Tab-separated table of C-alpha atoms in Angstrom:
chain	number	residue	atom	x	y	z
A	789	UNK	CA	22.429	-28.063	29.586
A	790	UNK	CA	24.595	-26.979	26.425
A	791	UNK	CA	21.770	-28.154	24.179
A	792	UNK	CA	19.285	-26.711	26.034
A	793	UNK	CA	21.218	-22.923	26.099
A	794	UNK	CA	21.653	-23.590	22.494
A	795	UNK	CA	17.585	-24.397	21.613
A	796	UNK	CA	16.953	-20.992	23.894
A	797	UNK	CA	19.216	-18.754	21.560
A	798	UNK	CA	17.777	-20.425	18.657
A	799	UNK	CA	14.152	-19.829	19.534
A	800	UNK	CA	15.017	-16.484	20.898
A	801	UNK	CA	17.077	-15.196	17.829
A	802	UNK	CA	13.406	-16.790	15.772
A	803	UNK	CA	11.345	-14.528	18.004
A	804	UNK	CA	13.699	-11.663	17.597
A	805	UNK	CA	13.496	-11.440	13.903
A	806	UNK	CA	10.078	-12.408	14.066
A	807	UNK	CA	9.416	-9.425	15.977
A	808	UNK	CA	11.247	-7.041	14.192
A	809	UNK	CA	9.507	-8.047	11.215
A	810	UNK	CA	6.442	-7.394	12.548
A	811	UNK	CA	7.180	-4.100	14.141
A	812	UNK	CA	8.280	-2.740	11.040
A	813	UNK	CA	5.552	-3.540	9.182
A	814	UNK	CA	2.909	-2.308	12.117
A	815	UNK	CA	4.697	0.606	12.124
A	816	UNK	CA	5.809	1.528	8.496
A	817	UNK	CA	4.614	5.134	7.781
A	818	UNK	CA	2.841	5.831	4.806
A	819	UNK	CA	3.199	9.250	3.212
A	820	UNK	CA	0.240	11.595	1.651
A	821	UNK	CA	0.916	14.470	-0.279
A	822	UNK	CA	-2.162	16.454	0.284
A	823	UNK	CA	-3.396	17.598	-3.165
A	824	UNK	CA	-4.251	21.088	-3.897
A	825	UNK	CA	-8.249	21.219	-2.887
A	826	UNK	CA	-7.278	19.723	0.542
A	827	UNK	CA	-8.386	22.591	3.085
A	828	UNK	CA	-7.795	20.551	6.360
A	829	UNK	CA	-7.045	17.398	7.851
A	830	UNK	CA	-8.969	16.388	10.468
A	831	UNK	CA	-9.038	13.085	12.736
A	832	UNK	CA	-11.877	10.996	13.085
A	833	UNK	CA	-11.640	10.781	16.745
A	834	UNK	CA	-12.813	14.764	15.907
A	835	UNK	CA	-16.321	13.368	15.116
A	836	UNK	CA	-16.112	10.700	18.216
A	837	UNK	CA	-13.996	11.389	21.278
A	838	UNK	CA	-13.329	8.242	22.701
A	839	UNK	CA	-11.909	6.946	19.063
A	840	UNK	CA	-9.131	9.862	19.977
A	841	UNK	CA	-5.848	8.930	20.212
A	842	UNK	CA	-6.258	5.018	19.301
A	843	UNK	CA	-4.913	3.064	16.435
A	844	UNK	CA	-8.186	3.842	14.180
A	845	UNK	CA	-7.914	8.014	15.127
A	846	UNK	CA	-7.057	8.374	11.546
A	847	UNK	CA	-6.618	11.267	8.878
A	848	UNK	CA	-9.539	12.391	7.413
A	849	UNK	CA	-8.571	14.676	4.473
A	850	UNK	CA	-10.926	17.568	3.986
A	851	UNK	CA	-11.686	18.636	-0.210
A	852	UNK	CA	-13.193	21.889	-0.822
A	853	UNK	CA	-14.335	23.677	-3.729
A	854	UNK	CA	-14.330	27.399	-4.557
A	855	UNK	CA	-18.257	26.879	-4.428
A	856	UNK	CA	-20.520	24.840	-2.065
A	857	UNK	CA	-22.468	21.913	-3.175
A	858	UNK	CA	-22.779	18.453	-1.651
A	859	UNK	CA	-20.672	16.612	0.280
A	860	UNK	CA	-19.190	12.980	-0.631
A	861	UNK	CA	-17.285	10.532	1.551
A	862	UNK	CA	-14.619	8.240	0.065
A	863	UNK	CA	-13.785	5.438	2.317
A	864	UNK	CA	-10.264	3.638	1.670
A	865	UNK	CA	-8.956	0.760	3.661
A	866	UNK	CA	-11.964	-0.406	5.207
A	867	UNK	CA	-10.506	-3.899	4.254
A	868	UNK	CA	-7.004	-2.856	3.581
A	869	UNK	CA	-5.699	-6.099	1.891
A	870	UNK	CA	-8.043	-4.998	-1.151
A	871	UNK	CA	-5.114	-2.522	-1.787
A	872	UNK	CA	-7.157	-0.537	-5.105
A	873	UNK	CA	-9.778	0.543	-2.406
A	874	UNK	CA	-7.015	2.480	-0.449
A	875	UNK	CA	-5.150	3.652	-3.538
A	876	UNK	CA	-7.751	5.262	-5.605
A	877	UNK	CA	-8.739	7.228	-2.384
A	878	UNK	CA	-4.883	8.170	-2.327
A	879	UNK	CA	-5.066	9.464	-6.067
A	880	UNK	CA	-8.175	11.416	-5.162
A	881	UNK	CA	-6.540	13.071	-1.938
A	882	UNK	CA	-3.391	13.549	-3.830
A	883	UNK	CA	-4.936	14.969	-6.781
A	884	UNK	CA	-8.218	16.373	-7.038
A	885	UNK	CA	-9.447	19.557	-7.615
A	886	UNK	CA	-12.654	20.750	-6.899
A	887	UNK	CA	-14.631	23.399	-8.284
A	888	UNK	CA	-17.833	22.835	-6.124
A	889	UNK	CA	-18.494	20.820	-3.676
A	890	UNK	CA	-16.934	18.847	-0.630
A	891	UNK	CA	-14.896	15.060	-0.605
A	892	UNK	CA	-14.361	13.806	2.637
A	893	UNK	CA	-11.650	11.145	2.112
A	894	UNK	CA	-10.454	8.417	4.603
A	895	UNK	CA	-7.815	6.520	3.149
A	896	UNK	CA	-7.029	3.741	6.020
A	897	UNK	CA	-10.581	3.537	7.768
A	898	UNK	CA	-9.474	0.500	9.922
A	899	UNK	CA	-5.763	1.462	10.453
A	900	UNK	CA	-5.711	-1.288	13.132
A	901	UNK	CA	-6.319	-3.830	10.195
A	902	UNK	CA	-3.725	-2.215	8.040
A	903	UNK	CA	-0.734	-3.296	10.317
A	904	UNK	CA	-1.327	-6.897	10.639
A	905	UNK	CA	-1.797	-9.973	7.798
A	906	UNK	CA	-3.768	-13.103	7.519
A	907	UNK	CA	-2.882	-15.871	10.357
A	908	UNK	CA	-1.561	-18.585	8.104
A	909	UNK	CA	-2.130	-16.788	4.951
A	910	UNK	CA	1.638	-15.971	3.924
A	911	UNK	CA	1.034	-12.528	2.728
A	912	UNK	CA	3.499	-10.119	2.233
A	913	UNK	CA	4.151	-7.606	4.843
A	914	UNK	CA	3.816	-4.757	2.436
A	915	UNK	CA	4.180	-3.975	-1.337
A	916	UNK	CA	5.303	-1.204	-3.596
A	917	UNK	CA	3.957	1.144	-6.615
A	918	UNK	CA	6.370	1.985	-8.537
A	919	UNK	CA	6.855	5.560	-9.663
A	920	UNK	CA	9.160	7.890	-11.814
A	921	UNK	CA	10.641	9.138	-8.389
A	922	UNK	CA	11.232	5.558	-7.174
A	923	UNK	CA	8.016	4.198	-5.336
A	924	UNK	CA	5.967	4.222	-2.282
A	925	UNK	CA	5.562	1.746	-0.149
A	926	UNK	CA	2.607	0.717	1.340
A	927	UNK	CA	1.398	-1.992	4.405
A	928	UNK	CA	-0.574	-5.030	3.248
A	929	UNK	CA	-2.814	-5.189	5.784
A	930	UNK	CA	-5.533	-7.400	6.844
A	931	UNK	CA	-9.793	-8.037	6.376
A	932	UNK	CA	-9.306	-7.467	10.355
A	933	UNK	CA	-8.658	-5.693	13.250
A	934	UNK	CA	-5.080	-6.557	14.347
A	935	UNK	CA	-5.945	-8.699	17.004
A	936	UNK	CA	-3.042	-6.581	18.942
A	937	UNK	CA	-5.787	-4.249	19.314
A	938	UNK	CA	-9.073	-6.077	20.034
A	939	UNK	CA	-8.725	-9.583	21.623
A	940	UNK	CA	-9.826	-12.284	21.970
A	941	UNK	CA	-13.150	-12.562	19.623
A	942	UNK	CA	-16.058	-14.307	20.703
A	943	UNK	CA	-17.926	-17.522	20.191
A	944	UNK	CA	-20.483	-16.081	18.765
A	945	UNK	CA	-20.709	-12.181	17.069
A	946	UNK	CA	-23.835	-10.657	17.437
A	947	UNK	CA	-24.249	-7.695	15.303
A	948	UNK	CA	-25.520	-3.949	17.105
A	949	UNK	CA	-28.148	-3.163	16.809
A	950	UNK	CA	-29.731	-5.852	15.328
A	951	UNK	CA	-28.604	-8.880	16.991
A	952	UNK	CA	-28.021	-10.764	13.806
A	953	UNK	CA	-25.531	-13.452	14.359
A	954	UNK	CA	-22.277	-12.994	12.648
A	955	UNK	CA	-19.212	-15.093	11.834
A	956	UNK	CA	-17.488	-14.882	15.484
A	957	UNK	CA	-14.600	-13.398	13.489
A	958	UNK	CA	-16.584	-10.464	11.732
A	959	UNK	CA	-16.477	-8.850	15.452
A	960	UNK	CA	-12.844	-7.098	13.867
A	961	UNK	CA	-14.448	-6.914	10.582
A	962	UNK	CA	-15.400	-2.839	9.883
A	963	UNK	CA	-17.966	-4.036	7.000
A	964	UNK	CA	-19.505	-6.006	9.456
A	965	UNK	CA	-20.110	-3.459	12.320
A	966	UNK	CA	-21.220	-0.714	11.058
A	967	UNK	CA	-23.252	1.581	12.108
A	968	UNK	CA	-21.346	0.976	15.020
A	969	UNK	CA	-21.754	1.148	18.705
A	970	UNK	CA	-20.455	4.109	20.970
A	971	UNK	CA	-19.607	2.173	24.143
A	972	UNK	CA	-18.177	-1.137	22.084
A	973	UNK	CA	-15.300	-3.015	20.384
A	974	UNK	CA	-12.740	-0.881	18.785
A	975	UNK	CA	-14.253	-1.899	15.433
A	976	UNK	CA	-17.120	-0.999	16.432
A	977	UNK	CA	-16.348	2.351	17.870
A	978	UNK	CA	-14.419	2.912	14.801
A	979	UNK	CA	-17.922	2.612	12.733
A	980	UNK	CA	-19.703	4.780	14.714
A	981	UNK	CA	-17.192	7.631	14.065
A	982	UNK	CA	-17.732	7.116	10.585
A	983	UNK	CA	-21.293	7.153	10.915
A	984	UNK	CA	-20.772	10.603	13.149
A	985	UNK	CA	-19.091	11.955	10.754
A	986	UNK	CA	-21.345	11.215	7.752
A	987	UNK	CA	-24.285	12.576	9.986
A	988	UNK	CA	-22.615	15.731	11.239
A	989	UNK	CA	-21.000	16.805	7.704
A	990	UNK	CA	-24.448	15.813	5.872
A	991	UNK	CA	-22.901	13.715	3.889
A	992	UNK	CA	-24.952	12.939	0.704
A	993	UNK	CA	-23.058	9.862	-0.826
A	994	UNK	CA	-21.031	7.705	1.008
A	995	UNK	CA	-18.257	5.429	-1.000
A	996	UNK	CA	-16.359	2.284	0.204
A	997	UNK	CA	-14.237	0.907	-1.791
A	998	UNK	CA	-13.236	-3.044	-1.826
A	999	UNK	CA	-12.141	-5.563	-3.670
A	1000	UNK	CA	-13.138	-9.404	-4.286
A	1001	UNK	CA	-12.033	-12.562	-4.883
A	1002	UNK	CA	-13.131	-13.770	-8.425
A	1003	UNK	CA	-14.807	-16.674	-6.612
A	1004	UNK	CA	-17.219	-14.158	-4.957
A	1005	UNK	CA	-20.569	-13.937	-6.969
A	1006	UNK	CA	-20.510	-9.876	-5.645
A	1007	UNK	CA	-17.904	-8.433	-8.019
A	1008	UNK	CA	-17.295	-6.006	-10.622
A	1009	UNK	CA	-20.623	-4.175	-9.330
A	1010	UNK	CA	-21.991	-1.370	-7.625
A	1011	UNK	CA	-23.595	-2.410	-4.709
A	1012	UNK	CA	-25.974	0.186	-3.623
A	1013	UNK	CA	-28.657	0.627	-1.180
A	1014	UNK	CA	-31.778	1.184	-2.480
A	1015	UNK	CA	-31.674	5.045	-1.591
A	1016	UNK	CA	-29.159	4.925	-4.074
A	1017	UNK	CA	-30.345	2.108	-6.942
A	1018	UNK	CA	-31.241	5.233	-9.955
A	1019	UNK	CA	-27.528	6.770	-9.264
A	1020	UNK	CA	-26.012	3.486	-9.379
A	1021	UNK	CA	-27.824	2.258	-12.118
A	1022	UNK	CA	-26.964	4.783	-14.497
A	1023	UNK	CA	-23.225	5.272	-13.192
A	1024	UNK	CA	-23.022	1.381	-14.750
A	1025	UNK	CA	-25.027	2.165	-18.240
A	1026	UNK	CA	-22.158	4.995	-18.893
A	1027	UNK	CA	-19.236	3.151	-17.518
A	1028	UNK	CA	-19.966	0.353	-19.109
A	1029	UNK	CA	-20.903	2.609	-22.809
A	1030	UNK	CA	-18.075	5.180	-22.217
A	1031	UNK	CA	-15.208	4.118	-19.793
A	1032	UNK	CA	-13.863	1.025	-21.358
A	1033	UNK	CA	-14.947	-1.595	-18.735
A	1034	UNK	CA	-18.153	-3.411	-17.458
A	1035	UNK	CA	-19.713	-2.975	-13.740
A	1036	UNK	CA	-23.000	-4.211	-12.893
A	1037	UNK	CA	-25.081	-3.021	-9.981
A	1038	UNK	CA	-26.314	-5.175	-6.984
A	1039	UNK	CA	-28.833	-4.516	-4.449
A	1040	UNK	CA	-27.934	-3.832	-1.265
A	1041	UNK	CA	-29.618	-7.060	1.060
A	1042	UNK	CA	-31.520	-5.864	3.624
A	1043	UNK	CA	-31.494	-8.712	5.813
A	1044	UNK	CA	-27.068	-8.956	5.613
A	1045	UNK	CA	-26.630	-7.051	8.459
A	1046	UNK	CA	-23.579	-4.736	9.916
A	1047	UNK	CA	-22.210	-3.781	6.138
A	1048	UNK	CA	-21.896	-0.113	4.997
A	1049	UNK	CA	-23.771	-0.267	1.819
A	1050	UNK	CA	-26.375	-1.206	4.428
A	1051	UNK	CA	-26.284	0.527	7.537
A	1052	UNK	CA	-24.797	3.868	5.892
A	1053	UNK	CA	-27.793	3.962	4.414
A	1054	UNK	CA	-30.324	2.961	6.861
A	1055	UNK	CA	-28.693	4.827	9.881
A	1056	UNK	CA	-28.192	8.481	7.748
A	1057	UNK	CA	-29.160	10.637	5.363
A	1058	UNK	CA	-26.436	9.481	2.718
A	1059	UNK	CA	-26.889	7.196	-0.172
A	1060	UNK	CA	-24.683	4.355	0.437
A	1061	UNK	CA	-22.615	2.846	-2.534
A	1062	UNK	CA	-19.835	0.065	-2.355
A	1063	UNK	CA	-17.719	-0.622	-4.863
A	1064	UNK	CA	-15.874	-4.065	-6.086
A	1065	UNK	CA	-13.156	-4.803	-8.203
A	1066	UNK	CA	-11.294	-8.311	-8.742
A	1067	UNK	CA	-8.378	-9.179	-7.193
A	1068	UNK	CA	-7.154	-12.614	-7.610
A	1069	UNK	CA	-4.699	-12.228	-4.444
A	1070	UNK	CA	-7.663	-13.107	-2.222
A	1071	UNK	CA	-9.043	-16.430	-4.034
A	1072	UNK	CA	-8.634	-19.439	-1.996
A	1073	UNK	CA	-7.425	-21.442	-4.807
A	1074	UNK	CA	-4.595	-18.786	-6.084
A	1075	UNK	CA	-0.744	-20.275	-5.846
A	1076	UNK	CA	2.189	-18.184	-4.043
A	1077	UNK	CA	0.757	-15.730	-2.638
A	1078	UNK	CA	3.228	-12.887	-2.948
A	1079	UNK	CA	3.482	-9.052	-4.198
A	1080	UNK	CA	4.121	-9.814	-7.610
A	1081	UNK	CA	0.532	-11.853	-7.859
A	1082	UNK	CA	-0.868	-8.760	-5.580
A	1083	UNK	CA	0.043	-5.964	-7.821
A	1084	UNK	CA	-0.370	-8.235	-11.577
A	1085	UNK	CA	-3.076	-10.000	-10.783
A	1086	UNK	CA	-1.742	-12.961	-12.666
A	1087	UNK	CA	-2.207	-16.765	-11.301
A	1088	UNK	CA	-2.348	-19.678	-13.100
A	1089	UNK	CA	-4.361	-21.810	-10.565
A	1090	UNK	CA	-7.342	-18.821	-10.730
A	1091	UNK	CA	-7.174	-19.133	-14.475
A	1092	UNK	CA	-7.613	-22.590	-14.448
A	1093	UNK	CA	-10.496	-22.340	-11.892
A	1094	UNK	CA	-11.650	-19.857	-14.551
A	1095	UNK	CA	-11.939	-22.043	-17.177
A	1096	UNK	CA	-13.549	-25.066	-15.117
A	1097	UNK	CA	-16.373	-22.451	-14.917
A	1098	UNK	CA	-15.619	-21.948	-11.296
A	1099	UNK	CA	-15.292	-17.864	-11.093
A	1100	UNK	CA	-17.894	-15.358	-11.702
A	1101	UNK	CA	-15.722	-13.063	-13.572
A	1102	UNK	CA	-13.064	-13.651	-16.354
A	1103	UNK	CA	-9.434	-13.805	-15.811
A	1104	UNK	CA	-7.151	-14.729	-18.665
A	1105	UNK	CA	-3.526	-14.902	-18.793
A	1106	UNK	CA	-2.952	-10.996	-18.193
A	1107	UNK	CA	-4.690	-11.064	-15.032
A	1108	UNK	CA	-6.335	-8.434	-12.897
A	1109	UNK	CA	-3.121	-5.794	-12.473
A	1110	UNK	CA	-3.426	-3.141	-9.777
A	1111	UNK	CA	-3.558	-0.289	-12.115
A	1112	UNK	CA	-6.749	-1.996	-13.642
A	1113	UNK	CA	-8.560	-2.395	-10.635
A	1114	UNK	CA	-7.328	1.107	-9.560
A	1115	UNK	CA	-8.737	3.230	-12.624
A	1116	UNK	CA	-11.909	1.099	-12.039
A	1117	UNK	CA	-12.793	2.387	-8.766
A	1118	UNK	CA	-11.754	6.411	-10.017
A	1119	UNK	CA	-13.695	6.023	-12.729
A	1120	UNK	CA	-17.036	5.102	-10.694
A	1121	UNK	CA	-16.674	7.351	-8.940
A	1122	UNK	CA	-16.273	9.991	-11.531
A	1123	UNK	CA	-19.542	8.872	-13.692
A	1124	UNK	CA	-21.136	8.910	-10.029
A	1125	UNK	CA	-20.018	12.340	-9.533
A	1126	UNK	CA	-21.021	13.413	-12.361
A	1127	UNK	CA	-24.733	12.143	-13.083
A	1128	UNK	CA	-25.678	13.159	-9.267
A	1129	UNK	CA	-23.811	16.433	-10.042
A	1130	UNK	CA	-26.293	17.095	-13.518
A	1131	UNK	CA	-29.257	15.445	-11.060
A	1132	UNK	CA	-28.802	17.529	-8.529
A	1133	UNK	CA	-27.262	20.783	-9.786
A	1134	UNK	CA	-27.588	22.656	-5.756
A	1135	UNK	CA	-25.643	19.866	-4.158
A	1136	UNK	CA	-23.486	18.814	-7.111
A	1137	UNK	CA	-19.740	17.885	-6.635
A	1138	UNK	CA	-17.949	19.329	-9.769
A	1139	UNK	CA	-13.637	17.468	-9.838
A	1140	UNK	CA	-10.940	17.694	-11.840
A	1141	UNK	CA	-7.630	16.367	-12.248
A	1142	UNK	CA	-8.345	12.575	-11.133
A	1143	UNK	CA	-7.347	10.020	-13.445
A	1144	UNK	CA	-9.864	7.949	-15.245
A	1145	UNK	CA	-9.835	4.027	-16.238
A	1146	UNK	CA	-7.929	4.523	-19.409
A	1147	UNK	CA	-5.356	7.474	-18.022
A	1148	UNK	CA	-4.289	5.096	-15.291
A	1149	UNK	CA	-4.212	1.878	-17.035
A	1150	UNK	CA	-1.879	3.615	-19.476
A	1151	UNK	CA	0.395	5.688	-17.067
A	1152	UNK	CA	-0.196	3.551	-14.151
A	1153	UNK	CA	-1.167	4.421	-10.790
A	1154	UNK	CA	2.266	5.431	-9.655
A	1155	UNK	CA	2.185	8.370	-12.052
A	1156	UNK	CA	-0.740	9.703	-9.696
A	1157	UNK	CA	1.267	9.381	-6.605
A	1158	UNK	CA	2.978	12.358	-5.162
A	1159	UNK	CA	6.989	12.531	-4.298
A	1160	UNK	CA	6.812	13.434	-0.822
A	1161	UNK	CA	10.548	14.454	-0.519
A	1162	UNK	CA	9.957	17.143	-2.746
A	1163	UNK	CA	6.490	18.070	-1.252
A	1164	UNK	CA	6.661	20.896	1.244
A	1165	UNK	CA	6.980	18.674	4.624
A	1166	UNK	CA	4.979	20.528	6.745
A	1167	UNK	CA	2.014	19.569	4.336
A	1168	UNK	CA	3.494	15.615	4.231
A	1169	UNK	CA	1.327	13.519	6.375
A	1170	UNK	CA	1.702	9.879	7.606
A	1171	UNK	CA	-1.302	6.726	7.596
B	1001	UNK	CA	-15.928	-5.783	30.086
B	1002	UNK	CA	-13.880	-6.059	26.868
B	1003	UNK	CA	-10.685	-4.811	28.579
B	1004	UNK	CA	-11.212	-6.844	31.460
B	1005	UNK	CA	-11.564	-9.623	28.924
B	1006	UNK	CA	-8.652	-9.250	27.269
B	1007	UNK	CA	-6.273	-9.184	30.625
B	1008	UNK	CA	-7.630	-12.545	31.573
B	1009	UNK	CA	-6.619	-13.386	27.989
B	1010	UNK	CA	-2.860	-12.344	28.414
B	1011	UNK	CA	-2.684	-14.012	31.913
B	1012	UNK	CA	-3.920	-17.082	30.235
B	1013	UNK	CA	-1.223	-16.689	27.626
B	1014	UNK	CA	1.668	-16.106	30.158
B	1015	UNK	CA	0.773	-19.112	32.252
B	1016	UNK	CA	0.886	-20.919	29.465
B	1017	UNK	CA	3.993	-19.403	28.325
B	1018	UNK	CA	5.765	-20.526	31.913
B	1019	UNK	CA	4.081	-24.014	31.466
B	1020	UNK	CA	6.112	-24.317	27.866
B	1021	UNK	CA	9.429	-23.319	29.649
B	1022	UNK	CA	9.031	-25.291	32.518
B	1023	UNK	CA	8.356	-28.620	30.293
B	1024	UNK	CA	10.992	-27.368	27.931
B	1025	UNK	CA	13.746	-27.114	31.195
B	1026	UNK	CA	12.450	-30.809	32.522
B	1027	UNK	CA	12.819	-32.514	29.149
B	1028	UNK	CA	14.871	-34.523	28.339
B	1029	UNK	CA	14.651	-34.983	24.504
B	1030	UNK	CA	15.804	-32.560	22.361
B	1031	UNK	CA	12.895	-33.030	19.685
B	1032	UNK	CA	10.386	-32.225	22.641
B	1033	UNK	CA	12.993	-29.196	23.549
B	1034	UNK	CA	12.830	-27.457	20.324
B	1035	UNK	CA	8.807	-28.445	19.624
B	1036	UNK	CA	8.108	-26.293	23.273
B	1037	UNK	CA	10.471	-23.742	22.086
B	1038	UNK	CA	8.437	-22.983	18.547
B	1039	UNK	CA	5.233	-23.192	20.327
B	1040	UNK	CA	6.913	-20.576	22.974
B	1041	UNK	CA	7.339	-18.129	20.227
B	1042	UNK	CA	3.866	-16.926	19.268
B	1043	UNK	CA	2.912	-16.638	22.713
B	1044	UNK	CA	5.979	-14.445	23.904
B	1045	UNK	CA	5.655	-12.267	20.340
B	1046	UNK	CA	1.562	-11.964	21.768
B	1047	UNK	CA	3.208	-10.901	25.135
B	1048	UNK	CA	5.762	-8.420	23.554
B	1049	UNK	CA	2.814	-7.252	21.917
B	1050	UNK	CA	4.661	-7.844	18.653
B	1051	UNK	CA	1.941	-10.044	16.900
């Protein structure tokens, strides 16, 4: 009976601190600094009621210029474990100013995914940038819905509206369910606000930001829908000429149901653009899989995979750090800015003070991040 | 329906759960004692709604 007592406090004190390490991390709050052009912060449950007051009723920071002009979305976190995404929509919240023009930014559009990590996948609970003030910490997150808020999945995933059949796990999988359903999963519901939102603000360009493995043939690339091909196009001649880096441009497929360079597109008004940059973290063959390869990029294993012609982008010895992939994604979205801006001179979208490529490669992204215990706290908010 | 869904889903997991202590409080060898014990965990941290 002693033994047994003693297995029960053993398993119970593994539970415990089990638990409490997975509390904190669900429940670690993530400051925002709201930059300067930031006229409101609404929720997205604003744009769909029964979204209200669930894990995914997140902050949607509203930009506005002086003058009107178009209206952009920037969608962070829609797979929060590609950790760029959410962080160049941070530096844009934090940061920009804008003459013209409105940015809709969402910086954790499946919050439910950002408190949870891969089953089995060893990831780090959460990681840090490092800044002159110290650094801000940030949750890992997930591809997924935490299944703490949508279980169990199905057999079989069948996307709405189309019916196409999905992997049974892609049910929690926001760039798999959009343009959403009103009366569905929480994912799914989730998507639909978005697509509310993007409908109701006449949205003209929608942005999601990811991330890929360097084992994924969709990477360093625009992927646009074809409402958007000319934009997209032309954003990758002068990024590639003028910014200091390469992206290429990939049409959207229109028989790969459910994601938002897709559906976006198809179910609004808005051009739809997604955006990848490499991160290592997520190959399968990578080695420890910890916050030093998330934020450097570096891994021996990937390199090697590299050079057995396995990859379909480089990766040398210095890796793929965060600050890279970060500057990538502002830049885009600068150059797109700016051509559909000189295109379209009545709905143009004129911004300053956001970073480019080179300004946060050399300063690093931390230097764009915002001290919120010297911010005024009644304009701090919380992801 | 999902809801629904997902209650059947936690009674499955606390049957279980009783199942695992039940076998754990009958056995008799210790290796069997702790395996119940670390399959207990994920399903009470599921319960808690921890994980």
């Amino acid at each position: 009976m002693t033994r047994k007592a003693v297995i029960a406090v053993f398993g119970a004190a593994l539970a415990f601190f089990a638990g409490l390490s997975f509390t904190r991390s669900r429940h670690l709050r993530e400051p925002v600094v709201p930059g300067p052009s930031v006229s409101r912060v609404a929720r997205l449950g604003d744009y769909f009621k029964p979204l209200e007051g669930t894990v995914n009723d997140v902050n949607v920071y509203v930009l506005e210029g002086k003058e009107p002009g178009g209206t952009v979305l920037l969608l962070g976190g829609t797979h929060p474990e590609e950790p760029a995404g959410r962080l160049a929509a941070w530096i844009f919240a934090e940061n920009a100013e804008l003459a013209k023009g409105r940015i809709f930014v969402i910086l954790t559009a499946n919050r439910s995914a950002s408190t949870a990590t891969r089953l089995g996948g060893a990831y780090p609970p959460d990681f840090t940038i490092p800044t002159a003030w110290g650094g801000r910490k940030f949750r890992m997150g997930d591809r997924w819905s935490n299944p703490l808020d949508q279980w169990p999945d199905p057999e079989v995933y069948l996307h709405y509206p189309t019916r196409q059949e999905l992997a049974y796990i892609d049910i929690r999988n926001l760039n798999r369910a959009f343009p959403g359903r009103p009366n569905g999963t929480l994912t799914e519901k989730t998507c639909y606000a978005i697509t509310e939102l993007i409908r109701r603000e006449k949205v003209d360009i929608a942005i999601d930001f990811h991330e890929a493995e360097l084992q994924y043939p969709v990477i360093s690339t625009i992927v646009a829908h074809q409402k958007g091909a000319d934009l997209a196009a032309a954003a990758s001649m002068f990024i590639s000429s003028i910014e200091g880096f390469s992206i290429g441009v990939e049409n959207s497929p229109k028989a790969l149901r459910g994601l938002s360079h897709r559906e976006i597109g198809d179910a609004t008004d808005a051009i739809s653009l997604l955006l990848e940059a490499p991160e290592p973290f997520l190959d399968a063959t990578r080695g420890r899989t910890n916050r030093e390869l998330l934020l450097t990029g570096k891994d021996d294993f990937v390199v090697r995979a590299g050079k057995r012609g396995l990859l379909f982008e480089k990766i040398d010895e210095k890796g793929w750090p965060i600050d890279v992939r970060v500057g990538r994604h502002t830049s885009t979205v600068l150059q797109i800015l700016e051509i559909w801006s000189g295109d379209n001179p009545e709905k143009a979208v004129i911004v300053s003070g956001v970073p480019r490529y080179t300004d946060v490669v050399r300063n690093g992204t931390g230097a764009y991040l915002k001290d919120p215990k010297t911010a005024d706290q009644s304009k701090v908010f919380f992801e | 329906m999902n809801a629904v869904v997902t209650v059947f889903y936690y009674l499955l997991t606390a049957y279980v759960a009783v199942l695992l202590v039940a076998n754990f409080l009958k056995n008799k060898k210790w290796q069997d004692e702790v395996l119940y014990i670390i399959v207990l965990i994920p399903l009470i941290l599921r319960l808690l709604r921890l994980k």
